[in-house]
XYZ file of C-alpha atoms in Angstrom:
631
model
C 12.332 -8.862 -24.436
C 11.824 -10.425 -21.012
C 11.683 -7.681 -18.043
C 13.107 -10.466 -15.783
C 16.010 -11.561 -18.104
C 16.692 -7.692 -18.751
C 16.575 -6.779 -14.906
C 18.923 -10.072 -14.074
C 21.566 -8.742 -16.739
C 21.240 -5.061 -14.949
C 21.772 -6.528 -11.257
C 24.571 -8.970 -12.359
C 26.506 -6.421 -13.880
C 25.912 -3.751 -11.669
C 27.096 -6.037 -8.767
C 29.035 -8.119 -10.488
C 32.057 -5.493 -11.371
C 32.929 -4.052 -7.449
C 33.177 -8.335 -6.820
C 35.483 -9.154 -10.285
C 37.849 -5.760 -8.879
C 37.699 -7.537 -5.212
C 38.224 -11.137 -6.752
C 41.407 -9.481 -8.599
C 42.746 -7.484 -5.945
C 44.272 -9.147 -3.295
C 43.108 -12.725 -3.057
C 44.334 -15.867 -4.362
C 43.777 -16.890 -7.938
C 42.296 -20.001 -6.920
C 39.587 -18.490 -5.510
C 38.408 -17.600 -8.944
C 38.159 -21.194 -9.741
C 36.049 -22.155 -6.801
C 34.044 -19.080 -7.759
C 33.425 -20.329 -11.467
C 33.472 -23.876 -10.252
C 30.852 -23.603 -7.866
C 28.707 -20.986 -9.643
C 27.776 -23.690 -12.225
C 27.591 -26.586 -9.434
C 24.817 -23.834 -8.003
C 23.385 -23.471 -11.474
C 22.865 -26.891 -11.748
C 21.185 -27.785 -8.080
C 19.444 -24.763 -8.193
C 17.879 -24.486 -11.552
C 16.613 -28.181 -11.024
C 15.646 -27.108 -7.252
C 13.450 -24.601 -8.816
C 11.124 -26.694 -10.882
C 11.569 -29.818 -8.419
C 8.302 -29.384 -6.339
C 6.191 -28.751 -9.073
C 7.865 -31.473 -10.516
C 6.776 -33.902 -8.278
C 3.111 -32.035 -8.063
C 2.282 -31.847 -11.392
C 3.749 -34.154 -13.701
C 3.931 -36.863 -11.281
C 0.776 -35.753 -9.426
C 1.956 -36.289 -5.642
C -0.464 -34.208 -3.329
C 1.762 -31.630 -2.075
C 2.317 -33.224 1.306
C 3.771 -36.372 -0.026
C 5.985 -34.367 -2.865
C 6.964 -31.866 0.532
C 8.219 -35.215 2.333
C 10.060 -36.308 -1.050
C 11.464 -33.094 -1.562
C 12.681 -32.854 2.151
C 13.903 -36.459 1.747
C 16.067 -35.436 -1.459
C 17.444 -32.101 -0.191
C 18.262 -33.864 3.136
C 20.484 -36.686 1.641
C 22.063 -33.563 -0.271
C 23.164 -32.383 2.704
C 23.585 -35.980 4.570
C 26.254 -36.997 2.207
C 28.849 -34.680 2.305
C 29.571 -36.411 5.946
C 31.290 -39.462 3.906
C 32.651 -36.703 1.325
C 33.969 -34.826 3.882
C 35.590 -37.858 5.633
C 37.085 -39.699 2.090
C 38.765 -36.256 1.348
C 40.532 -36.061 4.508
C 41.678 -39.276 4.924
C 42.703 -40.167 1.215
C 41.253 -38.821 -1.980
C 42.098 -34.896 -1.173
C 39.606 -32.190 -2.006
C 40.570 -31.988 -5.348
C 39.875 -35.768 -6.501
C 36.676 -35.461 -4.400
C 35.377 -32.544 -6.339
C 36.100 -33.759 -9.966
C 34.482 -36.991 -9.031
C 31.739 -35.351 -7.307
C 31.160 -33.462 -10.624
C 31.169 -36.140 -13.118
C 28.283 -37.611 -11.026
C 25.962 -34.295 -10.762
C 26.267 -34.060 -14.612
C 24.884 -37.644 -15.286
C 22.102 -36.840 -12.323
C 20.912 -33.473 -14.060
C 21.200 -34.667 -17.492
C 19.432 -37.966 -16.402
C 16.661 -35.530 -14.850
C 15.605 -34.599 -18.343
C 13.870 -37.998 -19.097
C 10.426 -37.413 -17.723
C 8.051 -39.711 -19.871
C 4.409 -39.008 -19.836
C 2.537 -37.347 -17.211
C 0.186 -38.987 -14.578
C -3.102 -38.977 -15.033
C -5.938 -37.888 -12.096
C -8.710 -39.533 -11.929
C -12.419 -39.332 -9.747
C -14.351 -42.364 -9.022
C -18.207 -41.556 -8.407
C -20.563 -44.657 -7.948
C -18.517 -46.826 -9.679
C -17.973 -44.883 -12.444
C -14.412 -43.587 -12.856
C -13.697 -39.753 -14.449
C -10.225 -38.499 -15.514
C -8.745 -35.001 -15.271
C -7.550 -32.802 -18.405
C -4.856 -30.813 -16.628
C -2.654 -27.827 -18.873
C -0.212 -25.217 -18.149
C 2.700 -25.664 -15.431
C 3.949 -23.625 -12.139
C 0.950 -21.162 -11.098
C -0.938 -21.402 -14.675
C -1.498 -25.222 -13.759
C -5.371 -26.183 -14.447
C -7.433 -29.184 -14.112
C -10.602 -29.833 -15.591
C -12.940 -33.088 -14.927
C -13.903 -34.654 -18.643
C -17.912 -35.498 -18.162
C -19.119 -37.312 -21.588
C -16.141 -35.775 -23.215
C -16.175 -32.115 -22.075
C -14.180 -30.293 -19.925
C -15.769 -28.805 -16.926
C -13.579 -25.956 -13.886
C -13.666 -27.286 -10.471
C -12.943 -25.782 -7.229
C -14.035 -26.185 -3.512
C -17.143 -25.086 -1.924
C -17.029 -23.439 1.447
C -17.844 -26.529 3.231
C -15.223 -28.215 1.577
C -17.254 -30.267 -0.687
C -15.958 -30.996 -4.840
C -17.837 -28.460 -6.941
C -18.185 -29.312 -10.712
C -18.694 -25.653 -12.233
C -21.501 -25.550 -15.372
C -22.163 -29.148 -14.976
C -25.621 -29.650 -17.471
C -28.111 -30.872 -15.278
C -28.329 -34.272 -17.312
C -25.028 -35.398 -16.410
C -24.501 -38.462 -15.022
C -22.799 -37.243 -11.470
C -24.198 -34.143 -9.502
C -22.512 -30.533 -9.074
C -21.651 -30.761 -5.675
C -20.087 -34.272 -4.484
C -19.065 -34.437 -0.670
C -15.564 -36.102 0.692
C -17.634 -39.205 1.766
C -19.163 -39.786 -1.943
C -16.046 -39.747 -4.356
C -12.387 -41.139 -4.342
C -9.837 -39.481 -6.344
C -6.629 -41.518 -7.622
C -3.022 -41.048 -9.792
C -3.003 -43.935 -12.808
C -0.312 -43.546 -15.453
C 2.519 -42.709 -13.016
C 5.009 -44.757 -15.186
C 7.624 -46.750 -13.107
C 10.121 -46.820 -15.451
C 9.974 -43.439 -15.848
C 9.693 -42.707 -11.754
C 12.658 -44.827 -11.020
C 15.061 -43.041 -13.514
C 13.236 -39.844 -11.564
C 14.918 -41.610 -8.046
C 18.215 -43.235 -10.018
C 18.928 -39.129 -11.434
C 18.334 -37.633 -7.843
C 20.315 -40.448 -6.451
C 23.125 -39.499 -8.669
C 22.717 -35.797 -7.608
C 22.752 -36.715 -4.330
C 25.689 -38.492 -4.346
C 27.711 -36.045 -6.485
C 27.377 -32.991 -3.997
C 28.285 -35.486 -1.172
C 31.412 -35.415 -2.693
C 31.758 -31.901 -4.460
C 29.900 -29.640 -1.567
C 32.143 -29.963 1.437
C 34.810 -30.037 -0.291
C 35.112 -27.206 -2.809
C 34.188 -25.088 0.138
C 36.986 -26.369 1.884
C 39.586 -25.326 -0.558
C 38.387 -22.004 -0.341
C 39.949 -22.023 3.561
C 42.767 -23.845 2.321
C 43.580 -20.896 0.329
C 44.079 -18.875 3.343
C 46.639 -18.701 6.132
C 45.900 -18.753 9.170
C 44.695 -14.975 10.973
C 44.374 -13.758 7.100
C 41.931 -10.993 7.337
C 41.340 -11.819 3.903
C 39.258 -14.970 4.481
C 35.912 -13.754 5.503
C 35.598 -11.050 2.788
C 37.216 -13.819 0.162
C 34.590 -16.459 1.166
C 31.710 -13.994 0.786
C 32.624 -13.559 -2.685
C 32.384 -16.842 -2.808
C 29.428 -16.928 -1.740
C 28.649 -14.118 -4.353
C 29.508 -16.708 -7.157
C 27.313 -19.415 -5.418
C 24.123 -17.158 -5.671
C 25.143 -15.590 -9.082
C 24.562 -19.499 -10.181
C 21.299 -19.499 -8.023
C 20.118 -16.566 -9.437
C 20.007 -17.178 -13.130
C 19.557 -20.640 -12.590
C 15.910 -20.216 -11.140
C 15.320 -17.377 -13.466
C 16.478 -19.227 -17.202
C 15.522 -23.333 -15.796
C 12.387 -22.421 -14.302
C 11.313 -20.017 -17.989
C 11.648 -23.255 -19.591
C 10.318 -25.639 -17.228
C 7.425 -24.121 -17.632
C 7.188 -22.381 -20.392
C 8.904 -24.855 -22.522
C 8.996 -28.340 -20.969
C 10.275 -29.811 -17.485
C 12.832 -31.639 -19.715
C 14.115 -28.186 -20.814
C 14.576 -26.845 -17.033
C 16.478 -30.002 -16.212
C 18.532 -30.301 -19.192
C 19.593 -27.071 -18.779
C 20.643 -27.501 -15.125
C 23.119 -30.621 -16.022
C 24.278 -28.301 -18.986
C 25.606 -25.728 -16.154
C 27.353 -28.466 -14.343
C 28.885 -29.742 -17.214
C 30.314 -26.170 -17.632
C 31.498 -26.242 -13.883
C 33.210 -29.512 -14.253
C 35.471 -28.046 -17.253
C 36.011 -25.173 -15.365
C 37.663 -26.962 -12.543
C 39.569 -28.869 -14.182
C 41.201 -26.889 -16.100
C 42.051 -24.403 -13.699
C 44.174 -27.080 -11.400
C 46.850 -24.792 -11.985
C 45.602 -22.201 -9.890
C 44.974 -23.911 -6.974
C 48.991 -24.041 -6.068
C 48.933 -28.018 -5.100
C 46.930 -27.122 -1.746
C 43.870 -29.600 -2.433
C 45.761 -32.648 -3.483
C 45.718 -35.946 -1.379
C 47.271 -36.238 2.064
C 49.447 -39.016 1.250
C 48.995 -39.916 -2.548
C 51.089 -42.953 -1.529
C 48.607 -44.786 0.241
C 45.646 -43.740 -1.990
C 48.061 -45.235 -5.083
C 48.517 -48.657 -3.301
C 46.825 -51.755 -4.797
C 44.220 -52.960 -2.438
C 42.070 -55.915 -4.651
C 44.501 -56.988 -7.258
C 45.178 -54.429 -9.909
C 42.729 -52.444 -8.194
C 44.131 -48.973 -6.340
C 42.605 -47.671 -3.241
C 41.557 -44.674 -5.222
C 39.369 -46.590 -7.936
C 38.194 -48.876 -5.056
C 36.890 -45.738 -3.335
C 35.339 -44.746 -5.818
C 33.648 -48.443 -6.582
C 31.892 -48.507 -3.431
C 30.899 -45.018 -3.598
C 28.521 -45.854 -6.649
C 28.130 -49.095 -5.181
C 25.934 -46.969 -2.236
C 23.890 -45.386 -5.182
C 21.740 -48.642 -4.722
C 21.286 -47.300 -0.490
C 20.391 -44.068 -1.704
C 18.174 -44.877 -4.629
C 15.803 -47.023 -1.938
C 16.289 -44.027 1.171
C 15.106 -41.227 -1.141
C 11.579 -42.180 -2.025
C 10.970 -42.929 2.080
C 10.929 -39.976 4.137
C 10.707 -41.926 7.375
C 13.554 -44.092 6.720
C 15.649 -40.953 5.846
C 14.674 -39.658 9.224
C 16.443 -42.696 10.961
C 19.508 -42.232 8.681
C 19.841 -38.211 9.964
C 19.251 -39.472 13.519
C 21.972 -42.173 13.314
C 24.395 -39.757 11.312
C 23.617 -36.684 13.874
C 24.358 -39.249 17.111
C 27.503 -40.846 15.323
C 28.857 -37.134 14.510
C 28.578 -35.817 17.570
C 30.077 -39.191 18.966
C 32.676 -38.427 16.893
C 33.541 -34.712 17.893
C 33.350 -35.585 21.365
C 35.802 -38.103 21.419
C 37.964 -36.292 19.494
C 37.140 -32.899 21.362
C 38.094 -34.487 24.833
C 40.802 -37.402 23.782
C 42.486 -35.191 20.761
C 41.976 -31.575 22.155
C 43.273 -29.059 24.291
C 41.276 -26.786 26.474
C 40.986 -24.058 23.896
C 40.779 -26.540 20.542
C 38.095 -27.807 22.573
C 36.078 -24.946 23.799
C 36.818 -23.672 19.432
C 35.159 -27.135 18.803
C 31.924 -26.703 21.282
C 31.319 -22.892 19.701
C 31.311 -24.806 16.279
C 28.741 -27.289 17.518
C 26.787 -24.350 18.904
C 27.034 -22.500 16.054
C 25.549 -25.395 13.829
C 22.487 -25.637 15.958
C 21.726 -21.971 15.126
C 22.671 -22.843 11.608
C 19.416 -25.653 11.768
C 17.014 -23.627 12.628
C 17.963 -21.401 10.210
C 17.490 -23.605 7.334
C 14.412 -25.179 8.371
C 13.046 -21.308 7.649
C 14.952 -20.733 4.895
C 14.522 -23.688 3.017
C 11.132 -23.480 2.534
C 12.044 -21.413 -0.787
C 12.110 -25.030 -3.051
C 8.904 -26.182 -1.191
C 5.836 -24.356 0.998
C 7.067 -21.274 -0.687
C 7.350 -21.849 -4.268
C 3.903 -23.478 -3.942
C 2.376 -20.337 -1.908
C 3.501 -17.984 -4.673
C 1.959 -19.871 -7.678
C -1.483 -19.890 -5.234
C -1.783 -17.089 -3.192
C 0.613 -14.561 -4.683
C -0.286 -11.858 -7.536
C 3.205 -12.800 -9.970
C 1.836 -10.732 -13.012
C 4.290 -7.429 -12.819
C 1.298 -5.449 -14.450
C -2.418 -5.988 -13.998
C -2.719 -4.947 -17.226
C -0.847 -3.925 -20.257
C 0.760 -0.319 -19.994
C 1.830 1.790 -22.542
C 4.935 4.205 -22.348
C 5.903 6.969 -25.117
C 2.649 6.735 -27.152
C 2.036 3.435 -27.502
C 6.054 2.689 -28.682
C 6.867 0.968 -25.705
C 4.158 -2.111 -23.772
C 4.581 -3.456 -20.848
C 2.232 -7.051 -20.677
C 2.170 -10.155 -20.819
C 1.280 -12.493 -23.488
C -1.817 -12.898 -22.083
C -2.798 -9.526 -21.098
C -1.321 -8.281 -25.008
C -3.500 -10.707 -26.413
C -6.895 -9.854 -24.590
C -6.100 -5.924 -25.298
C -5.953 -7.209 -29.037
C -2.390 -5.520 -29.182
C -0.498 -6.246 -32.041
C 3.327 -7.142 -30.771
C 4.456 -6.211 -33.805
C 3.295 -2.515 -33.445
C 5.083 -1.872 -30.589
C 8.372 -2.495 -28.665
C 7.131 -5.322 -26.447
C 8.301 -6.165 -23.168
C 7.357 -9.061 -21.566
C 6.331 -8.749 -18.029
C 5.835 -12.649 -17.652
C 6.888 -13.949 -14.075
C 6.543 -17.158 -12.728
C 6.324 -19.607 -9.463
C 9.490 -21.008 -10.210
C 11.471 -17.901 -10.656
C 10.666 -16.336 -7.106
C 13.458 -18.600 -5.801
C 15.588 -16.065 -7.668
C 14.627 -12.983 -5.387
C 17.059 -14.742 -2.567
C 19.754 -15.127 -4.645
C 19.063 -11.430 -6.386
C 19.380 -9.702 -3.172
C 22.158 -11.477 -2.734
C 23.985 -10.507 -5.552
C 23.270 -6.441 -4.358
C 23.474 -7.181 -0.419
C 27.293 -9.539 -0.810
C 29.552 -7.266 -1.952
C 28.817 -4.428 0.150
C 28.616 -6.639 3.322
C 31.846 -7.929 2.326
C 32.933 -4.490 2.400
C 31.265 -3.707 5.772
C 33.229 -6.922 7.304
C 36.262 -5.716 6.423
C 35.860 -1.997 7.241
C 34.948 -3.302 11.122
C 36.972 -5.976 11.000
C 39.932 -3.619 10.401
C 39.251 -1.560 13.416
C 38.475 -4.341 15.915
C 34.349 -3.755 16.048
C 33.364 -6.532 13.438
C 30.070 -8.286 15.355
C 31.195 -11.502 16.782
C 29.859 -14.506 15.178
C 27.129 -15.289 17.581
C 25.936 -12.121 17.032
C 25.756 -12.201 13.474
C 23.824 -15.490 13.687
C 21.738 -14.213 16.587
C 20.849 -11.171 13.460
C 19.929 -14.336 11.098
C 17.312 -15.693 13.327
C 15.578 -12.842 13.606
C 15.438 -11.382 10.540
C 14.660 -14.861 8.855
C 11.740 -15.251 11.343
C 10.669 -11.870 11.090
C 10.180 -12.119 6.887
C 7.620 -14.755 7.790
C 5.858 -12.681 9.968
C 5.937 -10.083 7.330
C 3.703 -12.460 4.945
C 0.924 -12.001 7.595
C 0.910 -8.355 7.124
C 1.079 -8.899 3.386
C -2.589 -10.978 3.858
C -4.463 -8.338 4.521
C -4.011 -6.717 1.179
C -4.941 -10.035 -0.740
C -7.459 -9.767 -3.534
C -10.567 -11.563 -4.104
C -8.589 -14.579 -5.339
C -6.140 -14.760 -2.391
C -3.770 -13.523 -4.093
C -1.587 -11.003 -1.866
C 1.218 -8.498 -3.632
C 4.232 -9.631 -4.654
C 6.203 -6.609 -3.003
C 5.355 -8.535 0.192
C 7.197 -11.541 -1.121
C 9.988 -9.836 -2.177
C 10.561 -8.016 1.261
C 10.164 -11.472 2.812
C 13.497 -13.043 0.785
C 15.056 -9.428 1.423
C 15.075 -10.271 5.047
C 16.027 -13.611 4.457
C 19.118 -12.665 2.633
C 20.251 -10.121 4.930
C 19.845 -12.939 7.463
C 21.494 -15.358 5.382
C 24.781 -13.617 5.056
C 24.903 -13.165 8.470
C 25.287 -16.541 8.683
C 25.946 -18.804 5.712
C 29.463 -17.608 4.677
C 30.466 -16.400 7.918
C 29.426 -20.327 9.370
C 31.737 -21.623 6.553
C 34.509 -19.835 7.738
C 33.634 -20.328 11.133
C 34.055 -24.068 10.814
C 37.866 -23.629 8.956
C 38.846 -20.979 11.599
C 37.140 -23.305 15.117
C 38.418 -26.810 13.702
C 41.398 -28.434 14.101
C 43.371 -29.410 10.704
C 42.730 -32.870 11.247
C 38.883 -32.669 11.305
C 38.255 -29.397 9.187
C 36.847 -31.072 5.980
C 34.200 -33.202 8.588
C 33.520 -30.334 10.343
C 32.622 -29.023 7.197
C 30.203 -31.781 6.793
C 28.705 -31.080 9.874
C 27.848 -27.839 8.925
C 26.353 -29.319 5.844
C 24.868 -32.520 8.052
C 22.850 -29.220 9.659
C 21.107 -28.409 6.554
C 20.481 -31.577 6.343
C 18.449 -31.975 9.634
C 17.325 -28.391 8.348
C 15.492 -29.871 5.329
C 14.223 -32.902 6.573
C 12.677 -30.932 9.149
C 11.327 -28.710 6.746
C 9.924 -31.053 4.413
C 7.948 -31.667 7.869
C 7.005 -28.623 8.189
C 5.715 -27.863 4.768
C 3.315 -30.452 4.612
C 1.850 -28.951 7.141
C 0.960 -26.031 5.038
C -0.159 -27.908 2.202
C -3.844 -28.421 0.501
C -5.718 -30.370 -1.847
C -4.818 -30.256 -5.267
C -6.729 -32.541 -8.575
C -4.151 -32.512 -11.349
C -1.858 -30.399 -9.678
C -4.352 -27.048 -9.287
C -5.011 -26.040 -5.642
C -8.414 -26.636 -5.189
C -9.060 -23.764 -2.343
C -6.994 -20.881 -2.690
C -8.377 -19.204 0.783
C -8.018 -22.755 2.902
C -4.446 -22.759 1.034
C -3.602 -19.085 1.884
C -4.712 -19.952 5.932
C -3.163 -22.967 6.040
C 0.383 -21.623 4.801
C -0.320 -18.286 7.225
C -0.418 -20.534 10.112
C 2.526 -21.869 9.891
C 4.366 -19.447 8.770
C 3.249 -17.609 11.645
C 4.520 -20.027 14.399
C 7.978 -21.278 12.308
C 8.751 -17.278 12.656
C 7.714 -16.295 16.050
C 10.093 -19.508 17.375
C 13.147 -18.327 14.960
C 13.039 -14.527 16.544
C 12.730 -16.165 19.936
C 16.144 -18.394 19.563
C 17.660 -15.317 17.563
C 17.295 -13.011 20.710
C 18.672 -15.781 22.993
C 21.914 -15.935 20.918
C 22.443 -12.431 20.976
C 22.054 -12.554 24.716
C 24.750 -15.431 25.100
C 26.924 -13.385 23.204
C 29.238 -11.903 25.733
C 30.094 -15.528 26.897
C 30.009 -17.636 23.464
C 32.729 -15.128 21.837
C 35.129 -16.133 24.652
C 35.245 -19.446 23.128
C 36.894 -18.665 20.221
C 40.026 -17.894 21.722
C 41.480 -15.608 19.151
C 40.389 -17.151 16.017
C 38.686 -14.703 14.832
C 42.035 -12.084 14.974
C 43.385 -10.642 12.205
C 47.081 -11.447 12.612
C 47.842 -12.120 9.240
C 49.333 -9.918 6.231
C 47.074 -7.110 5.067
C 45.479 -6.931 2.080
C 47.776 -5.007 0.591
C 50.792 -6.581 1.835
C 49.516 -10.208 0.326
C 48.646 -8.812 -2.928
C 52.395 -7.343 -3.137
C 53.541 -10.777 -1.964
């Protein structure tokens, strides 16, 4: 038995029934399918999110700068795309087209993600004379050896920073200790073939949730009348089914990415959103005819000889696959695509705030805007899970739940892990084993674990205040965000002074720092979603919805930025200085947190004045709960 497995089926049902009675009770049945559909689109960008950066580390053996700039150049197109998504669904496809179409792409792009080919191959020139790496294990086992005259030999850093050979035989044809100046090291074997179905997958992915992402979450408002006190608590549990995906996606894809194979992880990531897409579809029913085109007319008519304006739509759509297979493997380039996008959005909003808008659709319009520049600092914290986190935790972060095995009821029951039940010389068959194996890739399930204990009672909470006029105002709750996701940063500086001689620090202090990120993320993340269906006019709600998406977007460039700040030297994919890694990452994490609990305390003081904006939109005029779930 695996203890993480066993304590993921104990949270999800523990947390999951209150949300099924909520889910039943009073709220529209298509909000089940959104749940169901977007649990397994989660499952799928999630469980290949998990394994992504050590992906691109350690099979494909970029330094962990360049695979941070990748990664931040993938994620941000993620969030880039739903812009166009947005805008297609609005003006002719309808949310529901948009999201089926959006799906059949993200199940090509995960399954796709499962050819890897061979690994690269490091290598170490000396004098002329060129050495190659024997690297093993994945995620925070990862280790690198140099072959010398056919033997493997451990290398690390020396204090100055010089390349140490460990047990080299004093005969050998390079010395112990090179310096920077005396050696190269270089990636051969990094198949292109095999790279550019890596780009062709992600583009695919990419694509897909630029049509499925704004859009699913859009149907969730459409659900909803107007003043419905419903909608806030209904899109939390939404949000609930987004991180129930998350959860076991990073905890089952990233056991057998590394345990198993990368293919494994991957494959079963497009195997989840092959499970969403059937759900979706067959659950049309359910979603009363509110997501269907605007004017299925037009969409119908034949624009290119036999050819619809629907299928056309959908012809140039994979005709851009060829922009975004050539934008995703150049960060700077990517950069100049946000910067045009963020410039022609908010072009956009304030021609139609000022030409389309009265005074208080406009002032609704400007809190949205506001509201999305909290929402990117945010992210640029919070995102750092798929990147300068996951990569901190396999180096500088003790993930063994034991130190060593431990036995419970006379020996009947052991906690260890293979490893540690193997040195002991314990038999496994003499005992009820449980595994206590935990890896890098799995930490990006803590978020979504608190999530699935923190949602449901802070959907609760909403409604409780909410129904007696003293629910915090949104600026508020986003001011909260800030500093609680800056302040889980902070906490990781506290948790350095209890590292071990390997620079390893507890993992308690890691889970306490994705406790306050979650509490901080629910704060804002569904409440911003609903935000940006309750500010926007009709006419512009699936784009704003993109917006709020275009935000992450910024969010993870940004942080893809920022994370390469924190990173190290690695040979083969192994960090070659633990305590330079462990200062590095402290430094920044230091500074990224210190600015987020700066701008969080400035929202909360703006407060008072921001709230004014809304101009009722947050009221509760609508039936009850118990009055719509007679209806």
């Amino acid at each position: 038995m695996n203890i993480v497995i066993a304590a993921g089926i104990l949270v999800t049902l523990v947390t999951g029934i209150p949300v099924l009675v909520q889910l039943l009770r009073g709220h529209p049945r298509g909000l089940i399918i959104c749940f169901l559909a977007e649990m397994w689109e989660r499952f799928s960008y999630y469980g290949m999110r998990a394994i992504l950066i050590f992906y691109l580390t350690q099979h494909f053996l970029f330094d962990p700068k360049a695979a941070s700039g990748h990664y931040g150049s993938y994620t941000a197109l993620v969030y880039l795309l739903p812009l166009i998504g947005g805008f297609l669904a609005d003006k002719w496809l309808g949310t529901r087209k948009a999201v089926a179409f959006g799906a059949i792409l993200l199940v090509a792009g995960h399954l796709a993600m499962a050819i890897e080919g061979k690994p690269a191959v490091q290598t170490l020139t000396y004098q002329g004379a060129t050495y190659e790496f024997q690297a093993e294990g994945r995620g925070q086992d990862r280790v690198a050896k140099l072959v010398v005259a056919g033997k493997p030999y451990d290398v690390a850093a020396t204090k100055a920073g010089d390349f140490q050979i460990k047990d080299l035989p004093a005969g050998a044809p390079l010395p112990a200790v090179l310096q920077k100046a005396d050696y190269k090291l270089d990636v051969t074997g990094r198949d292109p073939l095999y790279l550019n179905i890596f780009w062709f997958s992600l583009s695919l992915i990419i694509l897909g949730v630029g049509f499925l992402k704004p859009n699913i979450s859009t149907i969730v408002g459409q659900l909803y009348p107007q003043g419905d006190p419903r909608r806030d608590p209904g899109f939390t549990l939404y949000y609930y089914g987004i991180n129930l995906g998350s959860f076991w996606a990073s905890i089952l894809c990233g056991l057998l990415g590394v345990n198993v194979g990368w293919w494994a992880g991957f494959g079963l990531a497009g195997v989840g959103m092959l499970a969403g897409f059937v759900v979706f579809v067959l659950g049309k029913p359910w979603l009363e005819g509110k997501a269907e085109p605007p004017q299925p007319k037009v969409l119908k008519e034949k624009v290119l000889g036999p050819i619809n304006r629907e299928l056309a739509i959908y012809a140039v759509s994979l005709l851009g696959l060829i922009g975004i297979f050539f934008l995703v493997q150049f960060n700077a380039v990517v950069g100049v695509a946000l910067n045009i996008g963020i410039l022609a959005s908010l072009g956009y909003i304030g021609w139609f705030m000022f030409r389309k808008c009265g005074k208080e659709e406009r002032e609704r319009l400007a809190l949205a805007v506001f509201l999305i520049f909290g929402a990117v600092v945010f992210w640029t914290l919070f995102e750092q899970a798929g990147s300068s986190l996951s990569l901190f935790a396999a180096t500088n972060v003790q993930l063994d739940l034991v130190r060593e095995p431990v036995r419970l009821f006379s020996g009947a029951v052991t906690l260890a892990t293979p490893e540690q039940l193997s040195k002991a010389g314990i038999d496994a068959a003499s005992t009820f084993w449980v595994n206590t194996s935990f890896n890098a890739p799995q930490t990006q399930a803590l978020n979504a674990g608190w999530i699935l204990i923190f949602a449901p009672v802070l959907a609760a909470l909403w409604t409780f205040l909410g129904a007696r006029g003293k629910d915090p105002n949104p600026v508020v709750k986003f001011g909260l965000a800030l500093i609680q996701v800056g302040a889980g940063f902070l906490l990781l500086q506290w948790g350095s002074t209890f590292a071990d001689g390997a620079f390893k620090m507890p993992l308690i202090f890691l889970v306490l720092m994705y406790m306050l990120h979650t509490t901080g993320e629910l704060c804002m993340s569904p409440v911003g979603l609903s935000q940006m269906t309750k500010l926007s006019p009709g006419a512009v709600v699936s784009f704003m919805m993109a917006v709020w998406f275009m935000a992450v977007a910024i969010a993870q460039w940004v942080g893809g930025k920022i994370a390469g700040f924190a990173a190290t030297e690695t040979v083969g994919g192994q960090v070659l200085d633990p305590g330079a890694a462990l200062a590095a990452s402290l430094k920044v994490f230091n500074i990224i947190g210190l600015v987020s609990v700066v701008i969080g305390i400035g929202f909360l003081l703006l407060s008072p004045v921001l709230k004014k904006w809304s101009h009722g939109a947050d009221d509760t005029t609508g039936p009850t709960v118990a009055d719509a779930s007679g209806a």
